[in-house]
Amino acid sequence: MATTGRACLQYLLHLAQDNLDFRLPEIAALVALRGKPFLPTENFREKSPFWRLDGLSEADICGIMSRSVCAKSAFELWGQGRTHSELKTSLLNYPSEKMSPFLQKDSTYRINVYTFNKTLEFADRIQRIDTMEYLPFEGTVSLKNPQHIFCLLEDYGTDPNDIPEQPNHVYFGRWIADGQRELIRSHSVKNRHFIGNTSMDAGLSFIMANHAKVKKNDLVFDPFVGTGSLLVACSQFGAYVCGADIDYNTIHGRGRSSRKNQKWRGPDENIRANLRQYGTEDMYLDVMVSDASKPVWKNAALFDAIITDPPYGIRESTRRTGSHKDITKPPDGIYVESHVPVSKAYHLSDIFADLLNFSAHHLVMGGRLVYWLPVYRSEYCEEMIPRHPCLRLVSNCEQTLSSHTSRRLITMEKMKEPEDLENLPHLEDPCFVPYQGHNAFREKYFSGLNKKSGKQEDDKTNASAETLI
Ligand SMILES: C[S@@+](CC[C@H](N)C(=O)[O-])C[C@H]1O[C@@H](n2cnc3c(N)ncnc32)[C@H](O)[C@@H]1O
């Protein structure tokens, strides 16, 4: 039986069925962003598109939906049950004072029917709507522009090879808001001004910005910025953005184009122009050519979020400035002018250790680091996730790329200043970066390649795999 008082209403989220692993952490981050400390997860089912939420207000739900790319729609839940008969009982028990403002005589309304894992004939849909007559609708039906939209949702489970005759669960509610799935289309890299071989998919960029709890007026940094896809997403949520990349051509928008029919990048193909394309140029601070392995920032907590997609060395090399040869420091401490830094390999384990150290120093307290970690699936275990005593692990979500490989979206939050660690062993101590096996990822990636096609064997992803490397 539903409780009284609008604050205690129950809401139903209808979640998208892609990027399943990212949905719970996204909603949890958006709830936390609204200052709500706790998100009840007992009704969350890993593969189900439906999630009943308690303890939130309609304003919270609207706030979440104004940001979520994992949720399609949200409803104020009026009733639910395992059968239509249970739904009817539940709806008839729902306090009438909560329904009546939306059922008034002078109002207009429409009832939608949504089925998951089954397609209903038109006649069956009409029949479903007709059966809802036991609710005291007094307004006028308006299909085009109704004031209130109600929805009957039927869940036929998640197995397309075993669709039951009757739904496993049915819900009825008042539609409140849609999520931001449209951003995935409007920001597709296919239509983006400046792109590269490793430009991050729009949907995943927005998910990363949400996991990072990016908000208006935040300062966000991407140390491996590439073509700035992550900055595009963060600027869309009102953050000021900046980035760095070791590649001069990428930062200056020069060199070879990644487009099929274009040899060289055109004028104004750069990150600033990408933000201009989406109307967020005001949020662009700057980008610079810089090597992530070399600290160039003043030692201060500057950034509200660090969000990045480090290189894995598959499509672009993981290099850093420097030489394998020992360059002995001259006695006067000044290098001769002819000393030009060359580049040497930048091993993945070092990339992650540097990234975590950098984040510990330059994130504000409570600020988040969100980044991708490539893994060889058969060997994956929790110990592979790089740790840092100043950062707590918030979430760790898998995106499968092939039968052999996946990448994990790691979200960490700063909870301690590095200065507080003075009495602890040095951060480079292996106890903080116990696992060194990331370096073998490249080798293993290529060992899974189909020699003839040059493609990863059993590669299930298309656009996503494109963005891996
Ligand atoms: C996977 S890409 C990032 C793609 C980016 N998220 C985008 O949407 O275009 C990794 C980037 O890291 C850069 N990179 C490689 N080694 C680096 C280093 N030592 N310091 C800074 N950037 C580096 C590469 O030039 C590349 O642009």
Coordinates of C-alpha atoms and ligand atoms in Angstrom, one line a residue, residues 189 192 194-201 205 208 222-231 244-248 250 271 274 288-294 307-313 316-321 344 346 351 372 407 467-469, ligand 1:
V189 CA 31.2 12.1 -33.5
R192 CA 31.6 16.5 -35.3
F194 CA 37.1 17.9 -35.4
I195 CA 37.7 14.2 -34.9
G196 CA 40.5 11.7 -34.6
N197 CA 41.0 8.0 -34.7
T198 CA 40.4 7.7 -31.0
S199 CA 37.6 10.3 -30.5
M200 CA 35.4 9.0 -27.7
D201 CA 31.8 8.0 -28.4
S205 CA 31.6 10.8 -22.9
M208 CA 32.0 9.7 -17.9
D222 CA 41.8 16.0 -19.4
P223 CA 45.5 15.1 -19.5
F224 CA 45.2 13.0 -22.7
V225 CA 42.8 15.3 -24.4
G226 CA 43.1 14.1 -28.0
T227 CA 40.2 15.8 -30.0
G228 CA 38.5 16.8 -26.8
S229 CA 35.4 14.6 -26.8
L230 CA 35.4 14.5 -23.0
L231 CA 35.7 18.3 -22.8
A244 CA 46.8 18.6 -22.6
D245 CA 48.2 16.2 -25.1
I246 CA 51.7 15.3 -26.1
D247 CA 50.8 15.5 -29.8
Y248 CA 51.4 19.0 -31.3
T250 CA 46.3 17.2 -32.3
I271 CA 38.8 21.5 -29.9
N274 CA 34.1 21.5 -31.4
M288 CA 48.4 22.7 -24.3
V289 CA 51.1 20.5 -25.6
S290 CA 52.4 18.7 -22.6
D291 CA 53.6 15.3 -21.5
A292 CA 51.5 13.7 -18.8
S293 CA 54.5 12.1 -17.2
K294 CA 56.1 15.5 -16.5
I307 CA 38.4 12.8 -16.8
T308 CA 40.4 11.0 -19.4
D309 CA 41.0 8.2 -21.9
P310 CA 44.7 7.4 -21.7
P311 CA 46.5 5.9 -24.7
Y312 CA 46.8 2.1 -24.8
G313 CA 49.4 2.0 -27.5
E316 CA 48.8 5.6 -31.1
S317 CA 52.0 5.0 -29.3
T318 CA 52.3 5.5 -25.6
R319 CA 55.3 7.8 -25.5
R320 CA 56.7 10.3 -23.1
T321 CA 59.5 12.7 -23.5
K344 CA 60.7 6.8 -24.9
Y346 CA 55.5 5.2 -21.5
I351 CA 50.6 6.0 -17.0
W372 CA 39.5 3.9 -18.8
R407 CA 38.0 -1.8 -20.8
T467 CA 37.2 4.3 -29.7
L468 CA 39.3 1.9 -27.6
I469 CA 42.7 2.6 -28.9
Ligands
LIG1 C1 42.9 7.6 -26.5 S1 43.5 9.1 -27.0 C2 42.4 10.2 -26.3 C3 41.2 10.5 -27.2 C4 40.3 11.6 -26.7 N1 39.6 11.2 -25.5 C5 39.4 12.0 -27.8 O1 38.2 12.0 -27.6 O2 39.9 12.4 -28.9 C6 45.0 9.3 -26.1 C7 45.7 10.6 -26.3 O3 46.8 10.6 -25.4 C8 47.9 11.3 -26.1 N2 49.2 10.9 -25.4 C9 49.9 9.8 -25.6 N3 51.0 9.9 -24.8 C10 50.9 11.0 -24.0 C11 51.6 11.6 -23.0 N4 52.8 11.1 -22.6 N5 51.2 12.8 -22.5 C12 50.1 13.4 -22.9 N6 49.3 12.9 -23.9 C13 49.7 11.7 -24.4 C14 47.8 10.8 -27.5 O4 48.4 11.8 -28.4 C15 46.3 10.7 -27.7 O5 45.8 11.9 -28.3

